[in-house]
XYZ file of C-alpha atoms in Angstrom:
343
model
C 0.000 0.000 0.000
C 2.841 2.395 0.845
C 4.428 1.709 -2.519
C 1.171 2.463 -4.282
C 0.767 5.712 -2.386
C 4.352 6.715 -3.153
C 3.844 5.936 -6.844
C 0.647 7.950 -6.924
C 2.304 10.921 -5.249
C 5.226 10.696 -7.683
C 2.830 10.613 -10.626
C 0.971 13.661 -9.445
C 4.204 15.519 -8.848
C 5.324 14.624 -12.388
C 2.032 15.764 -13.860
C 2.275 19.004 -11.937
C 5.820 19.577 -13.198
C 4.784 18.759 -16.752
C 1.859 21.156 -16.547
C 4.000 23.972 -15.196
C 6.751 23.275 -17.795
C 4.459 23.449 -20.815
C 2.620 26.414 -19.373
C 5.933 28.249 -19.073
C 7.027 27.010 -22.537
C 3.841 28.270 -24.142
C 4.177 31.568 -22.311
C 7.653 32.201 -23.771
C 7.185 30.448 -27.147
C 6.944 33.634 -29.248
C 10.126 34.984 -27.695
C 12.020 31.786 -28.409
C 10.730 31.737 -31.981
C 11.940 35.273 -32.516
C 15.336 34.419 -31.067
C 15.561 31.346 -33.311
C 14.618 33.351 -36.421
C 17.080 36.103 -35.606
C 19.724 33.480 -34.938
C 19.164 32.047 -38.403
C 18.840 35.377 -40.214
C 22.110 36.818 -38.989
C 24.388 34.130 -40.495
C 22.162 33.963 -43.595
C 22.473 37.733 -44.089
C 26.214 37.590 -43.558
C 26.482 34.756 -46.095
C 24.375 36.699 -48.592
C 26.484 39.832 -48.253
C 29.818 37.988 -48.377
C 29.104 35.337 -50.987
C 25.816 35.725 -52.872
C 24.878 39.306 -53.715
C 26.439 41.092 -56.678
C 29.580 43.150 -56.046
C 29.047 46.915 -55.848
C 31.328 47.395 -58.881
C 29.672 44.663 -60.947
C 30.609 45.129 -64.660
C 27.120 46.025 -65.889
C 26.855 45.898 -69.727
C 30.563 45.157 -70.071
C 31.797 42.162 -72.076
C 33.037 39.383 -69.782
C 34.937 36.552 -71.450
C 35.060 32.959 -70.222
C 37.993 31.328 -72.078
C 37.665 27.812 -73.448
C 40.885 26.504 -71.890
C 40.157 27.315 -68.230
C 39.142 24.979 -65.396
C 36.145 25.756 -63.177
C 38.517 27.004 -60.492
C 40.304 29.316 -62.912
C 37.009 30.587 -64.333
C 35.718 31.310 -60.831
C 38.862 33.203 -59.917
C 38.698 35.193 -63.163
C 35.076 36.167 -62.504
C 35.952 37.205 -58.966
C 38.796 39.346 -60.329
C 36.372 40.960 -62.827
C 33.945 41.620 -59.902
C 31.238 39.458 -61.459
C 31.007 37.408 -58.225
C 32.147 38.144 -54.686
C 33.569 34.715 -53.995
C 35.230 32.328 -56.416
C 34.715 29.513 -53.896
C 30.984 30.181 -53.641
C 30.642 30.026 -57.411
C 32.540 26.736 -57.577
C 30.397 25.184 -54.831
C 27.103 26.239 -56.438
C 28.174 25.009 -59.891
C 29.219 21.625 -58.457
C 26.054 21.262 -56.361
C 23.991 21.870 -59.498
C 26.058 19.310 -61.395
C 27.257 21.814 -63.932
C 31.018 21.511 -63.552
C 31.398 20.004 -67.025
C 28.666 22.116 -68.588
C 30.106 25.610 -68.169
C 29.915 27.411 -71.516
C 32.893 29.444 -72.651
C 32.390 32.677 -74.584
C 31.501 36.326 -74.153
C 28.844 37.275 -71.597
C 27.044 40.527 -70.935
C 24.824 41.307 -67.962
C 22.381 44.250 -68.271
C 22.059 44.534 -64.489
C 23.839 43.492 -61.290
C 22.937 39.864 -60.570
C 23.627 37.349 -57.785
C 26.054 34.452 -57.965
C 23.064 32.143 -58.574
C 22.122 34.091 -61.727
C 25.754 34.020 -62.883
C 25.858 30.259 -62.310
C 22.675 29.771 -64.311
C 24.079 31.825 -67.206
C 27.310 29.798 -67.260
C 25.569 26.418 -67.178
C 22.877 27.322 -69.733
C 25.129 29.367 -72.006
C 22.840 32.385 -71.573
C 25.353 34.896 -72.918
C 23.002 37.873 -72.715
C 24.325 39.402 -75.943
C 21.540 41.325 -77.679
C 22.047 42.614 -81.268
C 22.720 46.344 -81.573
C 21.190 48.248 -84.500
C 23.608 50.497 -86.395
C 22.835 52.702 -89.382
C 25.770 53.420 -91.714
C 24.613 56.394 -93.769
C 25.338 56.958 -97.432
C 28.482 58.993 -97.958
C 30.179 57.874 -94.723
C 33.950 57.416 -94.862
C 35.902 54.577 -93.263
C 36.950 57.029 -90.545
C 33.322 57.978 -89.973
C 32.312 54.327 -89.715
C 35.096 53.740 -87.189
C 33.825 56.602 -85.024
C 30.243 55.341 -85.295
C 31.109 51.848 -84.067
C 33.615 53.005 -81.469
C 30.808 54.702 -79.534
C 28.758 51.536 -79.105
C 31.005 48.460 -79.194
C 33.598 47.943 -76.431
C 35.640 45.382 -78.402
C 35.769 47.517 -81.556
C 39.179 49.110 -82.225
C 38.692 52.203 -84.439
C 42.387 52.550 -85.353
C 42.538 48.913 -86.401
C 39.369 49.308 -88.448
C 40.657 52.370 -90.323
C 43.914 50.580 -91.116
C 42.055 47.508 -92.399
C 39.316 49.427 -94.220
C 41.397 52.103 -95.954
C 42.044 49.961 -99.066
C 38.292 49.287 -99.268
C 37.062 52.883 -99.077
C 33.888 53.008 -101.154
C 33.337 49.263 -100.864
C 31.778 49.395 -97.377
C 28.092 49.352 -98.183
C 25.905 51.900 -96.350
C 22.968 50.118 -94.771
C 21.284 49.187 -91.485
C 23.195 46.486 -89.627
C 22.735 44.423 -86.484
C 25.880 43.458 -84.583
C 26.409 41.692 -81.273
C 28.029 43.864 -78.578
C 31.324 41.961 -78.918
C 31.765 43.013 -82.578
C 35.373 43.636 -83.608
C 37.038 45.685 -86.342
C 37.466 42.542 -88.466
C 33.862 41.356 -88.073
C 32.445 44.793 -88.944
C 34.682 45.148 -92.004
C 33.723 41.665 -93.190
C 29.995 42.375 -92.832
C 30.151 45.685 -94.729
C 32.336 44.231 -97.486
C 30.119 41.160 -97.895
C 27.051 43.371 -98.115
C 28.679 45.449 -100.870
C 29.522 42.309 -102.847
C 25.949 41.060 -102.475
C 24.287 44.352 -103.456
C 26.547 45.301 -106.378
C 25.295 42.187 -108.199
C 22.086 44.168 -108.837
C 24.089 46.496 -111.111
C 26.087 43.900 -113.028
C 24.312 44.553 -116.342
C 24.560 48.358 -116.054
C 28.261 48.240 -115.128
C 29.106 45.863 -117.957
C 27.126 47.994 -120.418
C 28.982 51.125 -119.293
C 32.298 49.693 -120.457
C 33.977 50.947 -117.283
C 35.673 49.080 -114.448
C 33.936 48.514 -111.134
C 36.567 50.625 -109.400
C 35.944 53.586 -111.721
C 32.214 53.276 -111.077
C 32.752 53.195 -107.305
C 35.065 56.233 -107.345
C 32.691 58.217 -109.556
C 29.700 57.177 -107.413
C 31.439 58.400 -104.253
C 31.773 61.849 -105.850
C 28.162 61.848 -107.014
C 26.974 60.868 -103.517
C 28.359 64.131 -102.184
C 27.560 66.333 -105.207
C 23.804 65.724 -105.591
C 20.839 64.203 -103.793
C 18.414 63.264 -106.578
C 18.941 60.368 -108.953
C 18.343 62.642 -111.955
C 20.999 65.164 -110.923
C 23.434 62.386 -110.135
C 23.024 60.993 -113.642
C 23.343 64.481 -115.138
C 26.502 65.240 -113.151
C 27.868 61.799 -114.039
C 27.442 62.830 -117.672
C 29.377 66.053 -117.041
C 32.226 64.308 -115.239
C 32.550 61.454 -117.728
C 32.612 64.088 -120.481
C 35.535 65.768 -118.718
C 37.362 62.481 -118.279
C 36.953 61.808 -122.003
C 38.659 65.085 -122.996
C 41.280 64.944 -120.235
C 39.821 67.965 -118.458
C 40.194 68.321 -114.648
C 37.033 67.232 -112.833
C 37.203 70.143 -110.358
C 34.814 68.440 -107.949
C 34.509 70.343 -104.676
C 33.217 67.280 -102.829
C 36.702 65.771 -102.928
C 37.790 68.386 -100.391
C 35.431 66.896 -97.841
C 37.792 63.935 -97.920
C 40.958 66.049 -98.064
C 40.291 68.693 -95.410
C 36.603 68.496 -94.507
C 35.591 71.671 -96.392
C 32.539 72.045 -98.627
C 31.899 74.175 -101.723
C 30.844 77.223 -99.733
C 33.866 77.180 -97.384
C 36.652 76.459 -99.874
C 39.313 79.085 -100.500
C 41.696 79.586 -103.420
C 44.468 78.355 -101.152
C 42.576 75.097 -100.575
C 42.459 74.502 -104.318
C 46.268 74.407 -104.359
C 46.582 71.583 -101.820
C 48.940 68.937 -103.158
C 46.811 65.831 -102.755
C 46.078 63.118 -105.340
C 42.426 63.674 -104.407
C 42.608 67.342 -105.445
C 40.633 67.216 -108.686
C 41.634 70.784 -109.485
C 45.347 69.934 -109.666
C 45.190 66.384 -111.015
C 43.197 65.202 -114.003
C 41.072 62.107 -114.153
C 39.401 60.261 -111.308
C 40.903 60.377 -107.821
C 42.987 57.323 -106.840
C 40.164 55.997 -104.702
C 36.648 56.616 -103.479
C 36.035 59.450 -101.012
C 33.180 57.718 -99.140
C 30.678 54.846 -99.267
C 28.241 55.473 -102.145
C 24.637 54.344 -102.148
C 23.177 51.987 -104.721
C 21.529 55.036 -106.316
C 24.873 56.804 -106.794
C 26.467 53.612 -108.122
C 23.666 53.211 -110.650
C 23.971 56.871 -111.681
C 27.716 56.462 -112.231
C 27.065 53.456 -114.466
C 24.158 55.025 -116.378
C 24.990 58.716 -116.963
C 22.646 60.862 -119.015
C 24.398 61.614 -122.286
C 24.677 65.334 -123.119
C 27.224 68.012 -124.092
C 27.470 69.824 -120.745
C 30.904 70.337 -119.209
C 29.982 72.530 -116.235
C 27.476 72.496 -113.402
C 26.831 74.378 -110.187
C 24.364 74.127 -107.338
C 22.700 77.278 -106.046
C 21.835 78.040 -102.434
C 18.531 76.188 -102.848
C 20.410 73.061 -104.005
C 19.100 73.409 -107.552
C 21.736 72.302 -110.079
C 22.374 74.328 -113.257
C 24.294 72.979 -116.281
C 26.381 74.777 -118.922
C 28.188 73.798 -122.107
C 30.782 76.595 -122.052
C 32.851 78.288 -119.382
C 31.352 81.680 -120.263
C 27.849 80.319 -119.751
C 28.976 78.762 -116.469
C 30.365 82.092 -115.199
C 27.143 83.862 -116.137
C 25.057 81.358 -114.171
C 27.490 81.577 -111.279
C 26.919 85.326 -111.065
C 23.195 84.866 -111.507
C 22.645 82.151 -108.900
C 25.539 82.608 -106.495
C 26.298 86.294 -106.875
C 29.998 85.691 -107.524
């Protein structure tokens, strides 16, 4: 009986302790939960700041290259050096956990915004390079130097000096058009695209060029002059007739547009001193066509050069309203010059 009483008392004491324990536990449960959450958030926040979030100097919109001959460790270190990720080790761990160690894609990457190491990992494994085509308009009458300046503003890998050196022999053969290039375009890739486009488009004029009896180079050089001298197809064909007439009688072309290539001056800013410049492109001093084109002519100018309107005019001038007037003699030309230009 004593044992039973002792057991009963022990049971009641245990129940009382259990009741008080859970009552106290429930009373302080919210506080413990908060402490637990805070305890977890602190190391998680530290880990995020140190390993996961994008570096403050993340190379937004810059080209980042992942070479083909690098190991995962080397790639991770390179991306840490370029400030793409904060921790090379974190990148390696995440790539390995996702099973992408052997699936990292080499190449050029571009990120439009700052992204976490997880987003970088995804891009590497999926080959999501982020390179969006850039639209570029090469206008008619643009020189190789002008094209170099145009691309230099928008493509970080494009070397303008290299382009000018490569493109100089092809002045006039870089077709003006609208192009789409990836952000990692280089001098070589741009030159190749413009040259290939010229070769493809000039086929449209094969019959006209062959019928003209002139070489392609002569047509290109003449077209580059016409591109600068007139804006309508009719006037270009008329001026082509004038200039081919001059070539036929060994008369200097005296084309003011050539000075845009020589010193950047136009008809209305030229001086008598400019006309004496010793340049093979000075059509006042040297007879015949210049040694090369002065810009990239349009298809319209190329067609006009190949299909001039036949006439007896040897002179032309454009007035201040851009209306072109033609003359057969020098006296007639001077009279129209006084009439329309006041000189």
